[in-house]
Tab-separated table of C-alpha atoms in Angstrom:
chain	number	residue	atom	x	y	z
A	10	UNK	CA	0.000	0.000	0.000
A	11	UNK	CA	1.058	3.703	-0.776
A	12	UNK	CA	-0.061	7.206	-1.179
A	13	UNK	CA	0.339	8.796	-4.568
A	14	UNK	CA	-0.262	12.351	-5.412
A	15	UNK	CA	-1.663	13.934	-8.836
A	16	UNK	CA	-1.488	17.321	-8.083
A	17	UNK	CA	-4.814	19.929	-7.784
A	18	UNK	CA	-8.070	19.678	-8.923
A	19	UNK	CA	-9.528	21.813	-11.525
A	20	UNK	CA	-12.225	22.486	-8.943
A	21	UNK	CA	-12.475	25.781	-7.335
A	22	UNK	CA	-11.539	25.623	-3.170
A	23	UNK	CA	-7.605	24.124	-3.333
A	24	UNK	CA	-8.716	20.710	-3.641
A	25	UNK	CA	-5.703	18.370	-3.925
A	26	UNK	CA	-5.689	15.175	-5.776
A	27	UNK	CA	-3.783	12.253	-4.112
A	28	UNK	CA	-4.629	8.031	-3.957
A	29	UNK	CA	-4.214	5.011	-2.073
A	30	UNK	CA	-2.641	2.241	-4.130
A	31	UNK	CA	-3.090	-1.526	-2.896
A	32	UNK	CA	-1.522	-3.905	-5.278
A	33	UNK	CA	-2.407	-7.864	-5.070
A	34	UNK	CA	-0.649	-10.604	-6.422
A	35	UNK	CA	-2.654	-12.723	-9.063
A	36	UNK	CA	-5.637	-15.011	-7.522
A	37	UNK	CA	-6.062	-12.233	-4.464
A	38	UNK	CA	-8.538	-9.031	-4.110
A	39	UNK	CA	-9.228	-6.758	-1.433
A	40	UNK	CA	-12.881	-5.177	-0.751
A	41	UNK	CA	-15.295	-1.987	-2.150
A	42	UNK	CA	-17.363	-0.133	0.539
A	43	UNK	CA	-19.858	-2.586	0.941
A	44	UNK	CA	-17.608	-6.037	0.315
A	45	UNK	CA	-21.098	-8.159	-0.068
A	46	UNK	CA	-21.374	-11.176	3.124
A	47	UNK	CA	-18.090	-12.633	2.896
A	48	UNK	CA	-15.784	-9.488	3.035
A	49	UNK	CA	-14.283	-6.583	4.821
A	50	UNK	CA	-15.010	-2.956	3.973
A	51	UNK	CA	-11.520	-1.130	3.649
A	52	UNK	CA	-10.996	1.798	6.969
A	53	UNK	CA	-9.346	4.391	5.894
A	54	UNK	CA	-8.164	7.191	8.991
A	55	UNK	CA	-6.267	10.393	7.621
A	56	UNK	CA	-6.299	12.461	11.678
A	57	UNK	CA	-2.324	12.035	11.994
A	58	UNK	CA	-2.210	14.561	8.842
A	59	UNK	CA	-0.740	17.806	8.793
A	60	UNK	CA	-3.371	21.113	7.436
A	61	UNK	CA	-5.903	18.483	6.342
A	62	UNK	CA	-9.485	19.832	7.073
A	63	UNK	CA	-11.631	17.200	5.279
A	64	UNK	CA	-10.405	14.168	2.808
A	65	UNK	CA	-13.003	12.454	0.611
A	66	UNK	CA	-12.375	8.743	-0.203
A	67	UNK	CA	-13.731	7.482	-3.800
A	68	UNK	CA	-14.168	3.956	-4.828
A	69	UNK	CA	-13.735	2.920	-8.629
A	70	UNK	CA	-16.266	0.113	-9.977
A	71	UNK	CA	-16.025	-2.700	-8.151
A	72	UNK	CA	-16.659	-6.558	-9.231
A	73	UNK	CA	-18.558	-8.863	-7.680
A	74	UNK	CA	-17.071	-12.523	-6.521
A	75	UNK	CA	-18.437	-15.866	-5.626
A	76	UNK	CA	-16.238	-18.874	-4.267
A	77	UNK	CA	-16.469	-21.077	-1.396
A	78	UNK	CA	-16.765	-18.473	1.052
A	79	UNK	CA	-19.987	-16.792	-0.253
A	80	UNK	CA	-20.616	-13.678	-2.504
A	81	UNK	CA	-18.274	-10.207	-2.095
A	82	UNK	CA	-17.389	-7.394	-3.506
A	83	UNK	CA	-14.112	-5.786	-4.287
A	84	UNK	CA	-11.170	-5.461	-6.473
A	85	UNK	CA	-8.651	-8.444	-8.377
A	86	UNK	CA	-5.106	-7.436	-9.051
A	87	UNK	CA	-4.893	-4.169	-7.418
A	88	UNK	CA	-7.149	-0.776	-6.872
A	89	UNK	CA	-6.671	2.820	-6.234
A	90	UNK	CA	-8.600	4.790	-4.107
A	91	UNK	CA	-8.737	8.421	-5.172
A	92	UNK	CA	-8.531	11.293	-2.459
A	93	UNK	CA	-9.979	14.508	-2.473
A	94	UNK	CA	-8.062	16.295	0.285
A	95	UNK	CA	-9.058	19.997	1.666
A	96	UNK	CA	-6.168	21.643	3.396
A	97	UNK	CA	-7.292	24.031	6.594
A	98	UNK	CA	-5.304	26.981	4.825
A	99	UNK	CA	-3.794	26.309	0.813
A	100	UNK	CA	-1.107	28.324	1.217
A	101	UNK	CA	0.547	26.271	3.913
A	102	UNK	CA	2.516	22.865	3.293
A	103	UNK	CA	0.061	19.933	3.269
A	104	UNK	CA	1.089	16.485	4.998
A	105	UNK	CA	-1.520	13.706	4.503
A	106	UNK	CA	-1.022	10.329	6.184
A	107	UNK	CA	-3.202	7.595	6.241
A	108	UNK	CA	-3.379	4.907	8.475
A	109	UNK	CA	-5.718	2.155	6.558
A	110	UNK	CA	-7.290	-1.325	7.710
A	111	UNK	CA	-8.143	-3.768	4.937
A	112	UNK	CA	-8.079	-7.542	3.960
A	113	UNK	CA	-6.571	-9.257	1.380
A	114	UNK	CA	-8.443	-12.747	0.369
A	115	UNK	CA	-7.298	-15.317	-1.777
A	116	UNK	CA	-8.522	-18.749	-0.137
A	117	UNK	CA	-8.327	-17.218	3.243
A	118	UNK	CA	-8.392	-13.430	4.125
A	119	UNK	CA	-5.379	-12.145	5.601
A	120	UNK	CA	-5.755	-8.817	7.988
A	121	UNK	CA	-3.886	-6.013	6.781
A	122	UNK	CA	-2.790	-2.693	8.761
A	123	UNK	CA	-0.658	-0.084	7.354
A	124	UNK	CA	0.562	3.466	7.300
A	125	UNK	CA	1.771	5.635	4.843
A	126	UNK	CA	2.391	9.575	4.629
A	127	UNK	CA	3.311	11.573	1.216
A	128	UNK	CA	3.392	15.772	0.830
A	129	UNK	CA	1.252	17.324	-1.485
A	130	UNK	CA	0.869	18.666	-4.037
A	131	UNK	CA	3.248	16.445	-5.578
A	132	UNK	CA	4.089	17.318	-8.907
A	133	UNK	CA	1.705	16.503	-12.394
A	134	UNK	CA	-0.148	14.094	-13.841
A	135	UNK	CA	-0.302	10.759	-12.629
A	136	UNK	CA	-2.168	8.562	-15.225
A	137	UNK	CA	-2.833	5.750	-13.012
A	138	UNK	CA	-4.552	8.209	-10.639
A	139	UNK	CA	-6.607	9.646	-13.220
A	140	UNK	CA	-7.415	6.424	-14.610
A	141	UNK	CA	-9.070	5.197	-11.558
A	142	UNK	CA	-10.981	8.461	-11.210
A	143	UNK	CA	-12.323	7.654	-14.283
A	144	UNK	CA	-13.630	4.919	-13.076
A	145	UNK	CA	-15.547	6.112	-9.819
A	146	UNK	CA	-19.205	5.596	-10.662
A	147	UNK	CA	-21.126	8.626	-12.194
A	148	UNK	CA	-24.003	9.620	-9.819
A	149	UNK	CA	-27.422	9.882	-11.825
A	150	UNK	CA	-30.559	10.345	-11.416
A	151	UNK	CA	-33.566	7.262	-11.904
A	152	UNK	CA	-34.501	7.120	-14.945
A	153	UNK	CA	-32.223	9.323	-16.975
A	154	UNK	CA	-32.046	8.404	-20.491
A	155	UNK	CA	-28.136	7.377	-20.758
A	156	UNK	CA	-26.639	4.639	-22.614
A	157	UNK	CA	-26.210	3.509	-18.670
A	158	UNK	CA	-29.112	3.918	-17.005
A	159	UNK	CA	-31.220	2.672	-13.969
A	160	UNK	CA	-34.748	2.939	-15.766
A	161	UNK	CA	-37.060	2.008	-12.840
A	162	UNK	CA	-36.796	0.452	-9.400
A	163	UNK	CA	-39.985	-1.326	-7.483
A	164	UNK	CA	-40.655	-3.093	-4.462
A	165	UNK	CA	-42.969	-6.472	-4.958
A	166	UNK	CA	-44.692	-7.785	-1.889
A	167	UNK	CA	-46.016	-10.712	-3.263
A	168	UNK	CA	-43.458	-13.495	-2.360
A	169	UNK	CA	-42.173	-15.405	0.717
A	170	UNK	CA	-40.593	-12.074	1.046
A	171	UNK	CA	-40.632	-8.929	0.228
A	172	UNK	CA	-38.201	-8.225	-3.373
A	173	UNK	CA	-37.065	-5.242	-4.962
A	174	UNK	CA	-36.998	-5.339	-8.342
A	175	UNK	CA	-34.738	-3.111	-10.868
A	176	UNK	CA	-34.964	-2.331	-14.473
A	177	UNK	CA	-31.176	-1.163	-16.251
A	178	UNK	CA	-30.595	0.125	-19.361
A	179	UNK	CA	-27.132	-0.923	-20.415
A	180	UNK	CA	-25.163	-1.723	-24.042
A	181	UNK	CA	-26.137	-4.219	-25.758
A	182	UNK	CA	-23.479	-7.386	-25.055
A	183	UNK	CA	-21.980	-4.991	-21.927
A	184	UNK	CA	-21.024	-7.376	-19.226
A	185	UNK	CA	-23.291	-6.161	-16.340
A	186	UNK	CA	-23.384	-6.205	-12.684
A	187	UNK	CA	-25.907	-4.248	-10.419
A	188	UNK	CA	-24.802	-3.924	-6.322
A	189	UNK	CA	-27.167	-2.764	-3.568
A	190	UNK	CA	-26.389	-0.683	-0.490
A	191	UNK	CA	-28.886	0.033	2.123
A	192	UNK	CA	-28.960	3.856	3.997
A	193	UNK	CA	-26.420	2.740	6.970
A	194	UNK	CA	-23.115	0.458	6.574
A	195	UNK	CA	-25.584	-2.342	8.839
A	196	UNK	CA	-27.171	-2.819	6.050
A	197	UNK	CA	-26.209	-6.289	4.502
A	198	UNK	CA	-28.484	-6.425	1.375
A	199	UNK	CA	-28.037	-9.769	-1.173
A	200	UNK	CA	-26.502	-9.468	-4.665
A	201	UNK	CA	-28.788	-8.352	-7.151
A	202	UNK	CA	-29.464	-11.232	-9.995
A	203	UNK	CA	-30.379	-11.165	-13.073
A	204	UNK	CA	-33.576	-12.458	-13.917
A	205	UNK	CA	-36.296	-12.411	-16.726
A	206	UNK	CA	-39.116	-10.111	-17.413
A	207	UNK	CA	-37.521	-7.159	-18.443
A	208	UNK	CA	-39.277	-4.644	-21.218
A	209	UNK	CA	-37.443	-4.548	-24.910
A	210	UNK	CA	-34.128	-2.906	-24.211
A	211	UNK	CA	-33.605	-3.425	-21.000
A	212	UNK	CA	-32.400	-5.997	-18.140
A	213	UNK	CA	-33.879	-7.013	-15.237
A	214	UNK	CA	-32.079	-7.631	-11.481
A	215	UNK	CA	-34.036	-8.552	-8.524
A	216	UNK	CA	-33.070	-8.912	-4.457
A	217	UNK	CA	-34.517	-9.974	-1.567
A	218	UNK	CA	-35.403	-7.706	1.087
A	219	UNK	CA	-32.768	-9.663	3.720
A	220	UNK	CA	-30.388	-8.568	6.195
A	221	UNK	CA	-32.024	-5.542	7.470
A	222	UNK	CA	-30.551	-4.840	11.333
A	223	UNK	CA	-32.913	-5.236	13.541
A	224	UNK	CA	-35.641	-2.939	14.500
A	225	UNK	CA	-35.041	-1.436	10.614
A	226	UNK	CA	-37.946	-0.752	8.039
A	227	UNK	CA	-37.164	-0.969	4.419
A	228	UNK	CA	-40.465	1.084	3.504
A	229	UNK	CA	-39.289	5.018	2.696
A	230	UNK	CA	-35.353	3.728	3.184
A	231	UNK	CA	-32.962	5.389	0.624
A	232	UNK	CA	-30.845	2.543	-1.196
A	233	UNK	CA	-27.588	3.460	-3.514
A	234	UNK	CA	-27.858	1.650	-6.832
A	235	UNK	CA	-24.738	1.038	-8.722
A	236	UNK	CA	-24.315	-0.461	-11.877
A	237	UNK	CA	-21.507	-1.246	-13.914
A	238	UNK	CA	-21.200	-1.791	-17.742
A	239	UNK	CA	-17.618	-2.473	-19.204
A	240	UNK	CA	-15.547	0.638	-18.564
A	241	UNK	CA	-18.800	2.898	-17.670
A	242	UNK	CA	-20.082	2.732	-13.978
A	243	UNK	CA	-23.215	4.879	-12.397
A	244	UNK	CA	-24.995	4.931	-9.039
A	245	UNK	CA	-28.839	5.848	-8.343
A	246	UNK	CA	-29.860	6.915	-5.115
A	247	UNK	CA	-33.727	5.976	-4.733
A	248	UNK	CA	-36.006	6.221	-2.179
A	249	UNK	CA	-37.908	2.698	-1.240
A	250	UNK	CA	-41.619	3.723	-1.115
């Protein structure tokens, strides 16, 4: 694991550009946000920095997994993390350092803590950094008319339990994966599957309403769609009525 920088953002305020680079060995991955029910959400804690008022972690498009320890969520062969980092005044020196928790799985998941500090800005360009910004998911609204696009989202009540039920608009022959997060991290919503029933032009996921914490309702709850298509990624937030 490392920090890399790629100098300011072209966004008013000072924002600096940096990343955190994990890089696997072939057969392991590490974990998105929400790393499905057999993984472990990366930590990330930036408070040992130096004029750092706020950082913002992004995740690229993740990839979802299935072996013998269940269904996750995550990253094969290496991620970066961009970082949006807000000094407390831009005309001082920024230090950011990072101390990060994470797990690395390849039959079994291996722990990982580790610390790393860099100085920014830190020169130009990076291309790997930009690459990975590139792939952070695109937040639209339902509905929109893209060539990615989360057409319509329902809730069907008619089963042994409760389903919600998702209509994407994607390229035609686009490898495509849906994930599901609920309002809170407790949430531990299923993988969305494909299934059949969708109108011309479009593809159809469904998910159970499961793993809910306790004492949680699902009806008015906001859940973050994301889909991903090839090298294009979006995310949908929708309100559950």
């Amino acid at each position: 694991m490392r920090l890399i920088a790629g100098g300011r953002s072209s966004e008013a305020g000072g924002v600096l550009r940096a990343g955190i680079e994990i890089r696997l060995a072939p057969g392991w991955k590490t974990y998105w946000r929400y790393a499905g029910d057999s993984g472990v959400p990366p930590r990330f804690s930036f408070d040992r920095s130096d004029n750092v008022a706020t950082v913002k972690v992004l995740f690229p498009a993740p990839h979802g997994f299935t072996d013998e320890g269940g269904e996750s969520i995550g990253y094969k062969g290496g991620v970066i993390f961009p970082l949006q980092v807000v000094p407390r005044d831009a005309a001082k020196p920024v230090v950011l350092r990072v101390d990060v928790d994470y797990a690395i799985c390849e039959k079994l998941c291996v722990p990982v803590a580790a610390k790393a500090e860099l100085a920014l800005p830190g020169g130009g360009e990076n291309a790997a950094l930009a690459a990975s910004e590139a792939r952070v998911p695109k937040a639209v609204g339902l509905g929109d008319d893209g060539a990615l696009s989360i057409r319509a989202v329902r809730r069907e009540d008619g089963g042994a339990r409760p389903r919600v039920v998702v209509d994407v608009k994607a390229p035609a022959g686009a490898d495509l994966e849906l994930f599901a997060e609920g309002p809170t991290p407790d949430w531990s919503l299923p993988l969305p599957i494909a299934v059949t029933g969708a109108p011309p032009g479009l593809r159809r996921f469904a998910f159970d309403l499961d793993g809910l914490p306790p004492g949680a309702s699902a009806h008015g709850a906001m859940l973050r769609l994301t889909a991903v298509a090839g090298e294009a990624a979006i995310e949908v937030e929708t309100r559950l009525d």
